[in-house]
Amino acid sequence: MTHGRRAWIAAAPWLLVAGAALATPTLRLLPSPVSTVIYPEQEIRVRFDHAGHLVGRDLACPDCHDLARTSRSPADNLIPREAVCARCHAADTRDEGRGPADAEARCESCHPDQTERVERTLIPSAFLRFGHADHDEEGCERCHTRIAVRGLATADDLPGMRLCLGCHDGRRADRRCVTCHISDPDGRLRTTLGRERLQPPGWMRGAEHSPTWVTDHERTAVAERRLCQSCHREHDCLACHDGNVRPRDVHPGDWISAHPLEARAGELSCRGCHRGQSFCRTCHLRAGVALGSPPGRRDTTAPVVHEDPDWADPVAPRHAIQARRALQTCVSCHAGRDCVSCHAVVSPHPPGFADDRCESLVRAGSRACTACHDSVEGLCE
Amino acid sequence: MSILISLLGAVPAHALDVLVSSTTSTQVYDVRTGRIDLFLHRRRVTERLTLRLDRVLPDEDEPGYEGPRMSFVFALRLDTDFGDSSREISPSSDLWYIPGFDPYAVDLVTAELAVRDLFRGTTDVRAGRLVTFDPTGFSALDGLELRVRILRWAEVWAAAGVEVVSGERLSSGGFEVDGVVRVRRDGLDPEEHREVEEPPTRVVVAAGASLIRLDWMTLDLAYRQGIVPGDESRTSYQRLAGDFTFTAGPVDGGAAAGGDIALGLVDEVSAEVGVRPIRWMRLSLGGRYDAPVFDTDSIFVAFWSEPAVEGELDVELRPLDRLVFGATGYVRDVSVFADDSGDPSSLGYGGAIYTRLRYRWLMGEVRARLGEGFGGQRVGVVWRIVASIPRAHLGLDFRGTLLGLREDIPPHGNRVSFGYVVGARYQMSPEAAVVFELEHNGSHDLGHQLRFLALLDLGFWL
């Protein structure tokens, strides 16, 4: 036997276990196909075989769930009571020891491992606006798609939003969120449901609020304005964007030390929330790191920010490289006039500037040109 | 406002929901930096006070109501700093005086009257001080915005007004004028203190169009022009931008581009495509081109600056209902020549791995990241544990940070720092909650830095 074949044989049991685990719904190694926020966790303590009843005994859903057709609320209890089961299963509730020979009549046939006391099955109400009565014409299996091949039905057999949107497409049925979801007085969806927070699913047009959402939401906010407005209004953005309290999900601990490197590297898009000249420079002026800071703030004995002797070298100035690399970091401390003092005589323009951008700047009436040039007449020639 | 009051007086009281909410925070903290020998005490109090009125119109609370919906939002922000303000605001303090420093700034953040779903749900109107966002950016203006949905799947919009500038109302003014800082200008001579020069009044006109209601794609186009009116009227910017997203089965993605017509410059191009090969995994690949851009009032608009080009690869797994694993990596290049004199490379790279687990009342999150290039290295691990105990109306929050920094640009320096935040939120009643936080950061060269935060959240439906 080759070495490779032995390795496969050795690995096979582990692969089988892994495959079985992934395929076993009870182990929950895969995400639930439906929202656990909309359908809170259930505690089902009965044994039941839907397939055996629907196919094996040729029953129909309403034969047992007789209240469903008139139900108009998800809070209605549609689980058949014992009397419904007793139509076919004469349960022996008096004495298990003297029970009939038919095993189906024993309590444990439906209530496994509950010999002392039958435990209550808990199926919390879904956080939805829904009425079975309004969907009666659709047929049960339109929404409970796999029920005919299932044993015990769980929350996994309840319809997910994608299935609902198959009919609620704006033509056959209303597709507005509030048609099915619970809303607040202002028309927005209620997002705190029990102890959970309702959030968009992963397949919904990039709106999943994943761990990186706090830094990645810009595109979705622009492209999915209507979707976002199901839960948010424009002014809600200010809860974070108004700058009252530093959002720690964006800026972790010791941010004061770390932020110069982060800003220079462009790791975060600082401009998404801050303007270099008004936000950064205002703080840098007070802190003493900007050129215009009050003298009392600036410690002349400490190393200066630009201690490189070649920083302003007239032939090969090091600062030019850094400025070209990340001009935004320069403007977080320097005002335009700091640069004008030298650049009035040393051109800061990139190669080809006269051909590419000079004309459009002059045409726009740019104030920038006259900061160094006396007149814009013939400037681009 | 008088229009609003008269409207309110004309409608039945039951159709009006009034929410008054406020977030008041006080923070005491130190600021230290190694670049200069700086140590600042900060004592800040901030407050955001919001009034919100919903269902203003009659019948809005009727079941099945599908008519227009009116709302009004008004928010003020107070930002004070009691730190060293006494000598910072005194002109006689030659060493410490900061011209125009305003330690008690009160800003009108928003004052918006909105009527949505007018004319059979086709039209939205907003007026007042508005927060706006579109493919050209995020900003605020005093004016009017109109949105009309046409042809069932399209929306067109237009906005006009005066821009809110100079950082006075929003810290995030994407269209603020460069060179102007947030100051109190009363009594200051602009000739003597050029840094407190009044920003010009800038009128903005904007328009755009969007595809809506298509499950498989979105498309947004926007145009925004800022004009400084007057004898020598000028265009500050003239931006055109677009954004596109699509979903096709397990594949999704998008692209965006934007530029300034006045400058003849495309400054932003990005694209991303993602795929879900299996239900609980998403892979995405993206690229970005980003050039610094300034408005034409700023001299920086004429400076030589290079664009950054970036590629990014992400993967996210959800093997359990409440468990997320993710990894992201990027390579970023700025095409500045690296000479032989030891300047840092123009190439940067980095990445992160993260995981989040929620189980009943506990949530844990860990993120480890590395960034190398552009004059330094950042290595760090951040972790967080949150416990929510509903019966006790209590939430506990613990965050930790371990950070390694290497600075390659003079003055060079290495630093290893640790930090943690311990916080608690107590919901005293449905209307009131308090938050307390203690943050402690420490490193060998900077010593210890502490921050204490107390926050009171109030919200009342009247």
mmCIF file of N, CA and C in Angstrom, chain A residues 28-32 170 175-176 185-186 188 195-196 202 208 219 221 224-226 235 238 242 244 246 248-249 254 262 264-265 267 271 273 275 277-278 281 286-287 294 296-297 303 305 307 318 321 324-325 331 348-349 357 360 364-366, chain B residues 17 35 38 48 52 54-55 66 73 77 81 88 95-96 109 133 147 149 152 171-172 174 176 178-179 181 215 218 234-235 262 270 276 280 290 296 301-302 304 306 318-321 330 332 337 343 345 369 374-375 378 399 407 417 437 439 441:
data_model
loop_
_atom_site.group_PDB
_atom_site.id
_atom_site.type_symbol
_atom_site.label_atom_id
_atom_site.label_comp_id
_atom_site.label_asym_id
_atom_site.label_seq_id
_atom_site.Cartn_x
_atom_site.Cartn_y
_atom_site.Cartn_z
ATOM 1 N N ARG A 28 -26.220 21.995 14.408
ATOM 2 C CA ARG A 28 -26.187 23.419 14.090
ATOM 3 C C ARG A 28 -24.797 23.899 13.690
ATOM 4 N N LEU A 29 -24.091 23.107 12.896
ATOM 5 C CA LEU A 29 -22.789 23.556 12.444
ATOM 6 C C LEU A 29 -22.903 24.456 11.230
ATOM 7 N N LEU A 30 -24.088 24.548 10.689
ATOM 8 C CA LEU A 30 -24.313 25.487 9.598
ATOM 9 C C LEU A 30 -25.270 26.573 10.085
ATOM 10 N N PRO A 31 -25.187 27.767 9.514
ATOM 11 C CA PRO A 31 -26.122 28.799 9.928
ATOM 12 C C PRO A 31 -27.546 28.369 9.650
ATOM 13 N N SER A 32 -28.455 28.776 10.509
ATOM 14 C CA SER A 32 -29.860 28.484 10.269
ATOM 15 C C SER A 32 -30.286 29.150 8.968
ATOM 16 N N GLY A 170 -43.620 43.337 -5.216
ATOM 17 C CA GLY A 170 -44.121 44.649 -5.616
ATOM 18 C C GLY A 170 -45.211 44.580 -6.657
ATOM 19 N N ARG A 175 -44.130 44.771 -1.412
ATOM 20 C CA ARG A 175 -42.787 44.369 -1.040
ATOM 21 C C ARG A 175 -42.158 45.308 -0.012
ATOM 22 N N ARG A 176 -42.933 46.246 0.516
ATOM 23 C CA ARG A 176 -42.356 47.135 1.516
ATOM 24 C C ARG A 176 -42.036 46.352 2.783
ATOM 25 N N PRO A 185 -43.602 53.964 15.415
ATOM 26 C CA PRO A 185 -44.560 54.980 14.943
ATOM 27 C C PRO A 185 -44.079 55.785 13.741
ATOM 28 N N ASP A 186 -42.787 55.975 13.594
ATOM 29 C CA ASP A 186 -42.310 56.784 12.479
ATOM 30 C C ASP A 186 -42.194 55.993 11.185
ATOM 31 N N ARG A 188 -40.393 53.330 10.639
ATOM 32 C CA ARG A 188 -39.165 52.546 10.491
ATOM 33 C C ARG A 188 -39.312 51.210 11.214
ATOM 34 N N ARG A 195 -34.255 40.166 23.004
ATOM 35 C CA ARG A 195 -32.894 40.531 23.398
ATOM 36 C C ARG A 195 -31.983 40.659 22.190
ATOM 37 N N GLU A 196 -32.559 40.546 21.010
ATOM 38 C CA GLU A 196 -31.741 40.515 19.801
ATOM 39 C C GLU A 196 -31.920 41.793 18.988
ATOM 40 N N GLY A 202 -27.092 38.491 4.985
ATOM 41 C CA GLY A 202 -25.888 38.615 4.175
ATOM 42 C C GLY A 202 -26.149 38.776 2.691
ATOM 43 N N GLU A 208 -25.252 43.612 4.913
ATOM 44 C CA GLU A 208 -24.991 42.831 6.123
ATOM 45 C C GLU A 208 -24.098 43.619 7.082
ATOM 46 N N ARG A 219 -20.386 52.664 0.819
ATOM 47 C CA ARG A 219 -20.972 52.389 -0.494
ATOM 48 C C ARG A 219 -22.439 51.990 -0.370
ATOM 49 N N ALA A 221 -24.483 52.788 1.975
ATOM 50 C CA ALA A 221 -25.278 53.947 2.393
ATOM 51 C C ALA A 221 -25.667 54.793 1.184
ATOM 52 N N GLU A 224 -27.857 52.179 -1.480
ATOM 53 C CA GLU A 224 -29.087 51.574 -0.979
ATOM 54 C C GLU A 224 -29.822 52.506 -0.036
ATOM 55 N N ARG A 225 -29.947 53.742 -0.467
ATOM 56 C CA ARG A 225 -30.586 54.756 0.373
ATOM 57 C C ARG A 225 -31.964 54.297 0.854
ATOM 58 N N ARG A 226 -32.790 53.792 -0.059
ATOM 59 C CA ARG A 226 -34.149 53.406 0.308
ATOM 60 C C ARG A 226 -34.140 52.231 1.281
ATOM 61 N N HIS A 235 -30.396 61.784 9.615
ATOM 62 C CA HIS A 235 -29.812 62.358 10.826
ATOM 63 C C HIS A 235 -29.310 61.287 11.794
ATOM 64 N N LEU A 238 -25.597 60.989 12.352
ATOM 65 C CA LEU A 238 -24.886 61.887 13.263
ATOM 66 C C LEU A 238 -24.642 61.250 14.620
ATOM 67 N N ASP A 242 -21.145 62.896 14.450
ATOM 68 C CA ASP A 242 -21.079 64.256 14.982
ATOM 69 C C ASP A 242 -19.874 64.462 15.893
ATOM 70 N N ASN A 244 -19.043 63.631 18.931
ATOM 71 C CA ASN A 244 -19.118 63.894 20.368
ATOM 72 C C ASN A 244 -18.266 62.935 21.182
ATOM 73 N N ARG A 246 -15.613 59.620 20.759
ATOM 74 C CA ARG A 246 -14.811 58.849 19.806
ATOM 75 C C ARG A 246 -15.354 57.418 19.686
ATOM 76 N N ARG A 248 -15.087 53.805 19.390
ATOM 77 C CA ARG A 248 -13.935 52.935 19.648
ATOM 78 C C ARG A 248 -13.855 51.764 18.681
ATOM 79 N N ASP A 249 -14.973 51.446 18.036
ATOM 80 C CA ASP A 249 -14.892 50.382 17.035
ATOM 81 C C ASP A 249 -14.031 50.828 15.860
ATOM 82 N N ASP A 254 -5.294 53.678 22.757
ATOM 83 C CA ASP A 254 -4.045 54.377 22.499
ATOM 84 C C ASP A 254 -4.028 55.003 21.108
ATOM 85 N N GLU A 262 -1.329 55.659 11.169
ATOM 86 C CA GLU A 262 -2.535 55.201 10.476
ATOM 87 C C GLU A 262 -2.943 56.200 9.398
ATOM 88 N N ARG A 264 -1.050 58.384 7.847
ATOM 89 C CA ARG A 264 -0.079 58.437 6.755
ATOM 90 C C ARG A 264 -0.250 57.239 5.819
ATOM 91 N N ALA A 265 -0.560 56.092 6.410
ATOM 92 C CA ALA A 265 -0.694 54.880 5.594
ATOM 93 C C ALA A 265 -2.038 54.830 4.867
ATOM 94 N N GLU A 267 -4.705 53.761 6.113
ATOM 95 C CA GLU A 267 -5.385 52.528 6.510
ATOM 96 C C GLU A 267 -6.898 52.755 6.627
ATOM 97 N N ARG A 271 -10.724 60.967 5.574
ATOM 98 C CA ARG A 271 -11.583 61.987 4.981
ATOM 99 C C ARG A 271 -13.057 61.596 5.019
ATOM 100 N N CYS A 273 -14.673 60.966 7.576
ATOM 101 C CA CYS A 273 -15.290 61.638 8.731
ATOM 102 C C CYS A 273 -14.639 62.978 9.049
ATOM 103 N N ARG A 275 -12.144 66.460 8.071
ATOM 104 C CA ARG A 275 -11.506 67.325 7.094
ATOM 105 C C ARG A 275 -10.155 67.748 7.673
ATOM 106 N N GLN A 277 -8.100 70.176 7.327
ATOM 107 C CA GLN A 277 -7.797 71.533 7.775
ATOM 108 C C GLN A 277 -8.661 71.963 8.949
ATOM 109 N N SER A 278 -9.903 71.559 8.978
ATOM 110 C CA SER A 278 -10.747 72.077 10.049
ATOM 111 C C SER A 278 -10.762 71.167 11.272
ATOM 112 N N ARG A 281 -6.360 70.043 11.971
ATOM 113 C CA ARG A 281 -5.488 71.182 12.244
ATOM 114 C C ARG A 281 -5.936 71.945 13.497
ATOM 115 N N ARG A 286 -3.942 73.365 18.881
ATOM 116 C CA ARG A 286 -4.036 73.392 20.344
ATOM 117 C C ARG A 286 -2.983 72.511 20.984
ATOM 118 N N ALA A 287 -2.698 71.408 20.327
ATOM 119 C CA ALA A 287 -1.774 70.448 20.942
ATOM 120 C C ALA A 287 -0.330 70.890 20.823
ATOM 121 N N PRO A 294 0.479 78.093 19.672
ATOM 122 C CA PRO A 294 1.011 79.112 20.573
ATOM 123 C C PRO A 294 2.358 78.681 21.144
ATOM 124 N N GLY A 296 3.717 78.701 23.976
ATOM 125 C CA GLY A 296 3.715 77.977 25.239
ATOM 126 C C GLY A 296 3.487 76.490 25.069
ATOM 127 N N ARG A 297 2.823 76.139 23.996
ATOM 128 C CA ARG A 297 2.552 74.734 23.734
ATOM 129 C C ARG A 297 3.776 74.007 23.182
ATOM 130 N N PRO A 303 12.452 67.049 20.429
ATOM 131 C CA PRO A 303 12.707 66.874 19.003
ATOM 132 C C PRO A 303 11.578 67.472 18.174
ATOM 133 N N VAL A 305 9.172 67.990 14.896
ATOM 134 C CA VAL A 305 8.469 66.974 14.118
ATOM 135 C C VAL A 305 9.272 66.596 12.870
ATOM 136 N N GLU A 307 12.752 66.614 11.975
ATOM 137 C CA GLU A 307 14.120 66.851 12.414
ATOM 138 C C GLU A 307 15.148 66.476 11.342
ATOM 139 N N ARG A 318 13.602 66.593 1.190
ATOM 140 C CA ARG A 318 12.937 65.349 1.581
ATOM 141 C C ARG A 318 11.419 65.557 1.738
ATOM 142 N N ILE A 321 9.000 64.588 -1.152
ATOM 143 C CA ILE A 321 8.604 63.183 -1.342
ATOM 144 C C ILE A 321 7.412 62.851 -0.444
ATOM 145 N N ARG A 324 4.250 64.540 -1.704
ATOM 146 C CA ARG A 324 3.655 63.889 -2.866
ATOM 147 C C ARG A 324 2.998 62.574 -2.479
ATOM 148 N N ARG A 325 3.556 61.934 -1.471
ATOM 149 C CA ARG A 325 3.027 60.641 -1.039
ATOM 150 C C ARG A 325 1.697 60.800 -0.277
ATOM 151 N N VAL A 331 -1.549 68.836 5.269
ATOM 152 C CA VAL A 331 -2.550 69.867 5.513
ATOM 153 C C VAL A 331 -3.211 69.710 6.875
ATOM 154 N N PRO A 348 5.494 74.297 -7.039
ATOM 155 C CA PRO A 348 5.037 73.016 -6.463
ATOM 156 C C PRO A 348 4.230 72.202 -7.458
ATOM 157 N N HIS A 349 4.067 72.722 -8.694
ATOM 158 C CA HIS A 349 3.174 72.057 -9.643
ATOM 159 C C HIS A 349 3.799 70.771 -10.183
ATOM 160 N N ARG A 357 -4.011 71.104 -16.153
ATOM 161 C CA ARG A 357 -4.962 71.595 -15.151
ATOM 162 C C ARG A 357 -4.977 73.105 -15.000
ATOM 163 N N SER A 360 -8.100 74.857 -16.565
ATOM 164 C CA SER A 360 -9.365 74.609 -15.870
ATOM 165 C C SER A 360 -9.399 75.324 -14.522
ATOM 166 N N ALA A 364 -12.104 78.247 -13.605
ATOM 167 C CA ALA A 364 -12.978 78.151 -12.435
ATOM 168 C C ALA A 364 -12.884 79.379 -11.545
ATOM 169 N N GLY A 365 -11.964 80.275 -11.874
ATOM 170 C CA GLY A 365 -11.801 81.473 -11.046
ATOM 171 C C GLY A 365 -11.052 81.171 -9.776
ATOM 172 N N SER A 366 -10.106 80.270 -9.846
ATOM 173 C CA SER A 366 -9.446 79.776 -8.649
ATOM 174 C C SER A 366 -8.742 80.874 -7.872
ATOM 175 N N ASP B 17 -46.298 62.021 17.162
ATOM 176 C CA ASP B 17 -45.363 61.396 18.090
ATOM 177 C C ASP B 17 -44.205 62.349 18.294
ATOM 178 N N ARG B 35 6.197 62.811 20.131
ATOM 179 C CA ARG B 35 6.853 63.631 19.113
ATOM 180 C C ARG B 35 7.333 64.948 19.699
ATOM 181 N N LEU B 38 4.554 66.643 25.105
ATOM 182 C CA LEU B 38 3.233 67.235 25.265
ATOM 183 C C LEU B 38 2.441 66.494 26.328
ATOM 184 N N ARG B 48 -25.789 66.343 22.940
ATOM 185 C CA ARG B 48 -26.607 66.438 21.735
ATOM 186 C C ARG B 48 -28.062 66.339 22.153
ATOM 187 N N ARG B 52 -37.673 65.223 17.922
ATOM 188 C CA ARG B 52 -38.146 64.556 16.708
ATOM 189 C C ARG B 52 -39.667 64.457 16.740
ATOM 190 N N ASP B 54 -42.861 62.871 14.617
ATOM 191 C CA ASP B 54 -43.281 61.970 13.548
ATOM 192 C C ASP B 54 -44.798 61.917 13.505
ATOM 193 N N ARG B 55 -45.301 61.436 12.376
ATOM 194 C CA ARG B 55 -46.751 61.319 12.156
ATOM 195 C C ARG B 55 -47.433 62.654 12.427
ATOM 196 N N GLU B 66 -51.492 55.189 3.538
ATOM 197 C CA GLU B 66 -50.445 55.187 2.518
ATOM 198 C C GLU B 66 -50.186 56.578 1.950
ATOM 199 N N VAL B 73 -37.067 67.086 12.519
ATOM 200 C CA VAL B 73 -35.956 66.751 13.418
ATOM 201 C C VAL B 73 -35.146 68.015 13.665
ATOM 202 N N ARG B 77 -25.918 70.726 19.238
ATOM 203 C CA ARG B 77 -24.755 70.094 19.855
ATOM 204 C C ARG B 77 -23.969 71.135 20.652
ATOM 205 N N ASP B 81 -14.866 72.583 26.308
ATOM 206 C CA ASP B 81 -13.585 72.042 26.740
ATOM 207 C C ASP B 81 -13.079 72.925 27.872
ATOM 208 N N GLU B 88 -6.127 79.822 27.326
ATOM 209 C CA GLU B 88 -6.194 79.744 25.862
ATOM 210 C C GLU B 88 -7.078 80.826 25.268
ATOM 211 N N LEU B 95 1.819 83.260 25.701
ATOM 212 C CA LEU B 95 2.374 81.944 25.392
ATOM 213 C C LEU B 95 1.300 80.910 25.058
ATOM 214 N N TRP B 96 0.092 81.138 25.545
ATOM 215 C CA TRP B 96 -0.917 80.092 25.429
ATOM 216 C C TRP B 96 -2.146 80.501 24.626
ATOM 217 N N VAL B 109 -26.972 71.257 14.566
ATOM 218 C CA VAL B 109 -26.548 70.111 13.755
ATOM 219 C C VAL B 109 -27.507 69.872 12.604
ATOM 220 N N PHE B 133 -26.076 62.804 1.729
ATOM 221 C CA PHE B 133 -24.999 61.967 1.211
ATOM 222 C C PHE B 133 -25.421 61.382 -0.129
ATOM 223 N N ARG B 147 -36.827 64.799 -4.059
ATOM 224 C CA ARG B 147 -36.605 63.489 -4.691
ATOM 225 C C ARG B 147 -37.917 63.022 -5.308
ATOM 226 N N ARG B 149 -39.666 59.875 -7.620
ATOM 227 C CA ARG B 149 -39.526 58.553 -8.213
ATOM 228 C C ARG B 149 -40.360 58.497 -9.498
ATOM 229 N N ARG B 152 -41.309 54.002 -12.124
ATOM 230 C CA ARG B 152 -41.364 52.879 -11.195
ATOM 231 C C ARG B 152 -40.002 52.445 -10.657
ATOM 232 N N SER B 171 -18.394 67.735 12.401
ATOM 233 C CA SER B 171 -16.958 67.505 12.343
ATOM 234 C C SER B 171 -16.585 66.832 11.037
ATOM 235 N N SER B 172 -17.569 66.483 10.277
ATOM 236 C CA SER B 172 -17.312 65.656 9.105
ATOM 237 C C SER B 172 -17.690 66.360 7.816
ATOM 238 N N GLY B 174 -17.462 67.209 4.530
ATOM 239 C CA GLY B 174 -16.635 66.778 3.411
ATOM 240 C C GLY B 174 -16.345 67.875 2.415
ATOM 241 N N GLU B 176 -15.767 71.223 3.353
ATOM 242 C CA GLU B 176 -15.315 72.435 4.019
ATOM 243 C C GLU B 176 -14.183 73.097 3.251
ATOM 244 N N ASP B 178 -10.699 74.541 2.736
ATOM 245 C CA ASP B 178 -9.375 74.348 3.313
ATOM 246 C C ASP B 178 -8.795 75.667 3.779
ATOM 247 N N GLY B 179 -8.049 75.603 4.853
ATOM 248 C CA GLY B 179 -7.386 76.798 5.344
ATOM 249 C C GLY B 179 -8.188 77.558 6.373
ATOM 250 N N VAL B 181 -10.120 77.270 10.016
ATOM 251 C CA VAL B 181 -10.302 76.413 11.177
ATOM 252 C C VAL B 181 -11.520 76.875 11.951
ATOM 253 N N ASP B 215 -33.776 44.443 -7.760
ATOM 254 C CA ASP B 215 -33.088 43.606 -6.781
ATOM 255 C C ASP B 215 -31.658 43.308 -7.189
ATOM 256 N N THR B 218 -28.027 48.450 -8.555
ATOM 257 C CA THR B 218 -28.308 49.845 -8.256
ATOM 258 C C THR B 218 -27.346 50.694 -9.074
ATOM 259 N N ARG B 234 -16.841 82.477 -8.385
ATOM 260 C CA ARG B 234 -15.937 81.410 -8.802
ATOM 261 C C ARG B 234 -16.521 80.044 -8.434
ATOM 262 N N THR B 235 -16.048 79.050 -9.121
ATOM 263 C CA THR B 235 -16.459 77.676 -8.848
ATOM 264 C C THR B 235 -15.435 77.028 -7.929
ATOM 265 N N ALA B 262 -14.160 70.792 -12.855
ATOM 266 C CA ALA B 262 -13.431 72.063 -12.857
ATOM 267 C C ALA B 262 -11.924 71.841 -12.897
ATOM 268 N N SER B 270 -13.030 52.839 -7.896
ATOM 269 C CA SER B 270 -12.938 51.627 -7.100
ATOM 270 C C SER B 270 -13.869 50.566 -7.666
ATOM 271 N N ARG B 276 -20.095 34.047 -3.149
ATOM 272 C CA ARG B 276 -20.390 33.124 -2.055
ATOM 273 C C ARG B 276 -20.387 31.705 -2.640
ATOM 274 N N TRP B 280 -22.155 29.894 3.602
ATOM 275 C CA TRP B 280 -21.559 30.526 4.785
ATOM 276 C C TRP B 280 -20.162 31.075 4.529
ATOM 277 N N ASP B 290 -7.041 56.260 -5.687
ATOM 278 C CA ASP B 290 -7.481 57.380 -4.860
ATOM 279 C C ASP B 290 -6.435 58.492 -4.920
ATOM 280 N N THR B 296 -10.941 74.393 -5.297
ATOM 281 C CA THR B 296 -10.107 75.366 -6.009
ATOM 282 C C THR B 296 -9.781 76.590 -5.164
ATOM 283 N N VAL B 301 -4.542 72.497 -4.212
ATOM 284 C CA VAL B 301 -5.105 71.921 -5.427
ATOM 285 C C VAL B 301 -4.071 71.932 -6.560
ATOM 286 N N ALA B 302 -3.101 72.841 -6.466
ATOM 287 C CA ALA B 302 -2.110 72.963 -7.534
ATOM 288 C C ALA B 302 -0.808 72.241 -7.197
ATOM 289 N N TRP B 304 1.825 69.058 -6.369
ATOM 290 C CA TRP B 304 2.126 67.747 -6.932
ATOM 291 C C TRP B 304 1.830 66.685 -5.872
ATOM 292 N N GLU B 306 0.575 62.402 -5.482
ATOM 293 C CA GLU B 306 0.441 61.154 -6.238
ATOM 294 C C GLU B 306 -0.771 60.365 -5.756
ATOM 295 N N ARG B 318 -18.967 32.076 8.125
ATOM 296 C CA ARG B 318 -19.921 31.985 9.233
ATOM 297 C C ARG B 318 -20.246 30.510 9.454
ATOM 298 N N PRO B 319 -19.320 29.768 10.041
ATOM 299 C CA PRO B 319 -19.563 28.328 10.195
ATOM 300 C C PRO B 319 -20.642 28.013 11.206
ATOM 301 N N LEU B 320 -20.944 28.926 12.088
ATOM 302 C CA LEU B 320 -22.039 28.756 13.037
ATOM 303 C C LEU B 320 -22.958 29.966 12.923
ATOM 304 N N ASP B 321 -24.142 29.805 13.473
ATOM 305 C CA ASP B 321 -25.101 30.906 13.424
ATOM 306 C C ASP B 321 -24.513 32.208 13.930
ATOM 307 N N TYR B 330 -4.265 43.583 2.096
ATOM 308 C CA TYR B 330 -4.199 44.610 1.068
ATOM 309 C C TYR B 330 -2.750 44.882 0.671
ATOM 310 N N ARG B 332 -0.860 48.309 -1.110
ATOM 311 C CA ARG B 332 -1.132 49.684 -1.521
ATOM 312 C C ARG B 332 0.161 50.297 -2.040
ATOM 313 N N PHE B 337 8.860 57.893 -6.444
ATOM 314 C CA PHE B 337 10.122 57.183 -6.548
ATOM 315 C C PHE B 337 10.755 57.045 -5.169
ATOM 316 N N ASP B 343 14.675 56.676 1.995
ATOM 317 C CA ASP B 343 13.261 56.983 2.183
ATOM 318 C C ASP B 343 12.454 55.702 2.176
ATOM 319 N N SER B 345 9.822 52.867 1.445
ATOM 320 C CA SER B 345 9.294 52.403 0.175
ATOM 321 C C SER B 345 7.906 52.993 -0.080
ATOM 322 N N ARG B 369 -4.071 42.656 13.610
ATOM 323 C CA ARG B 369 -3.778 43.304 12.331
ATOM 324 C C ARG B 369 -2.325 43.716 12.234
ATOM 325 N N PHE B 374 4.846 53.014 4.282
ATOM 326 C CA PHE B 374 4.548 54.432 4.432
ATOM 327 C C PHE B 374 5.161 54.997 5.709
ATOM 328 N N GLY B 375 6.373 54.565 5.961
ATOM 329 C CA GLY B 375 7.108 55.169 7.061
ATOM 330 C C GLY B 375 6.872 54.551 8.407
ATOM 331 N N ARG B 378 2.638 48.970 11.951
ATOM 332 C CA ARG B 378 1.646 48.880 13.016
ATOM 333 C C ARG B 378 1.263 47.419 13.184
ATOM 334 N N ARG B 399 -12.725 46.016 26.773
ATOM 335 C CA ARG B 399 -11.919 46.057 25.558
ATOM 336 C C ARG B 399 -10.462 46.078 25.935
ATOM 337 N N GLU B 407 8.206 53.679 14.031
ATOM 338 C CA GLU B 407 8.209 54.913 13.236
ATOM 339 C C GLU B 407 9.520 55.001 12.473
ATOM 340 N N SER B 417 2.555 49.468 23.329
ATOM 341 C CA SER B 417 1.615 50.004 24.307
ATOM 342 C C SER B 417 0.499 49.003 24.552
ATOM 343 N N GLU B 437 -17.205 54.592 31.820
ATOM 344 C CA GLU B 437 -16.079 53.909 31.191
ATOM 345 C C GLU B 437 -14.775 54.422 31.761
ATOM 346 N N GLU B 439 -10.772 54.183 30.672
ATOM 347 C CA GLU B 439 -9.791 53.748 29.677
ATOM 348 C C GLU B 439 -8.396 54.003 30.223
ATOM 349 N N ASN B 441 -4.368 53.550 29.026
ATOM 350 C CA ASN B 441 -3.351 53.187 28.045
ATOM 351 C C ASN B 441 -1.981 53.426 28.669
#
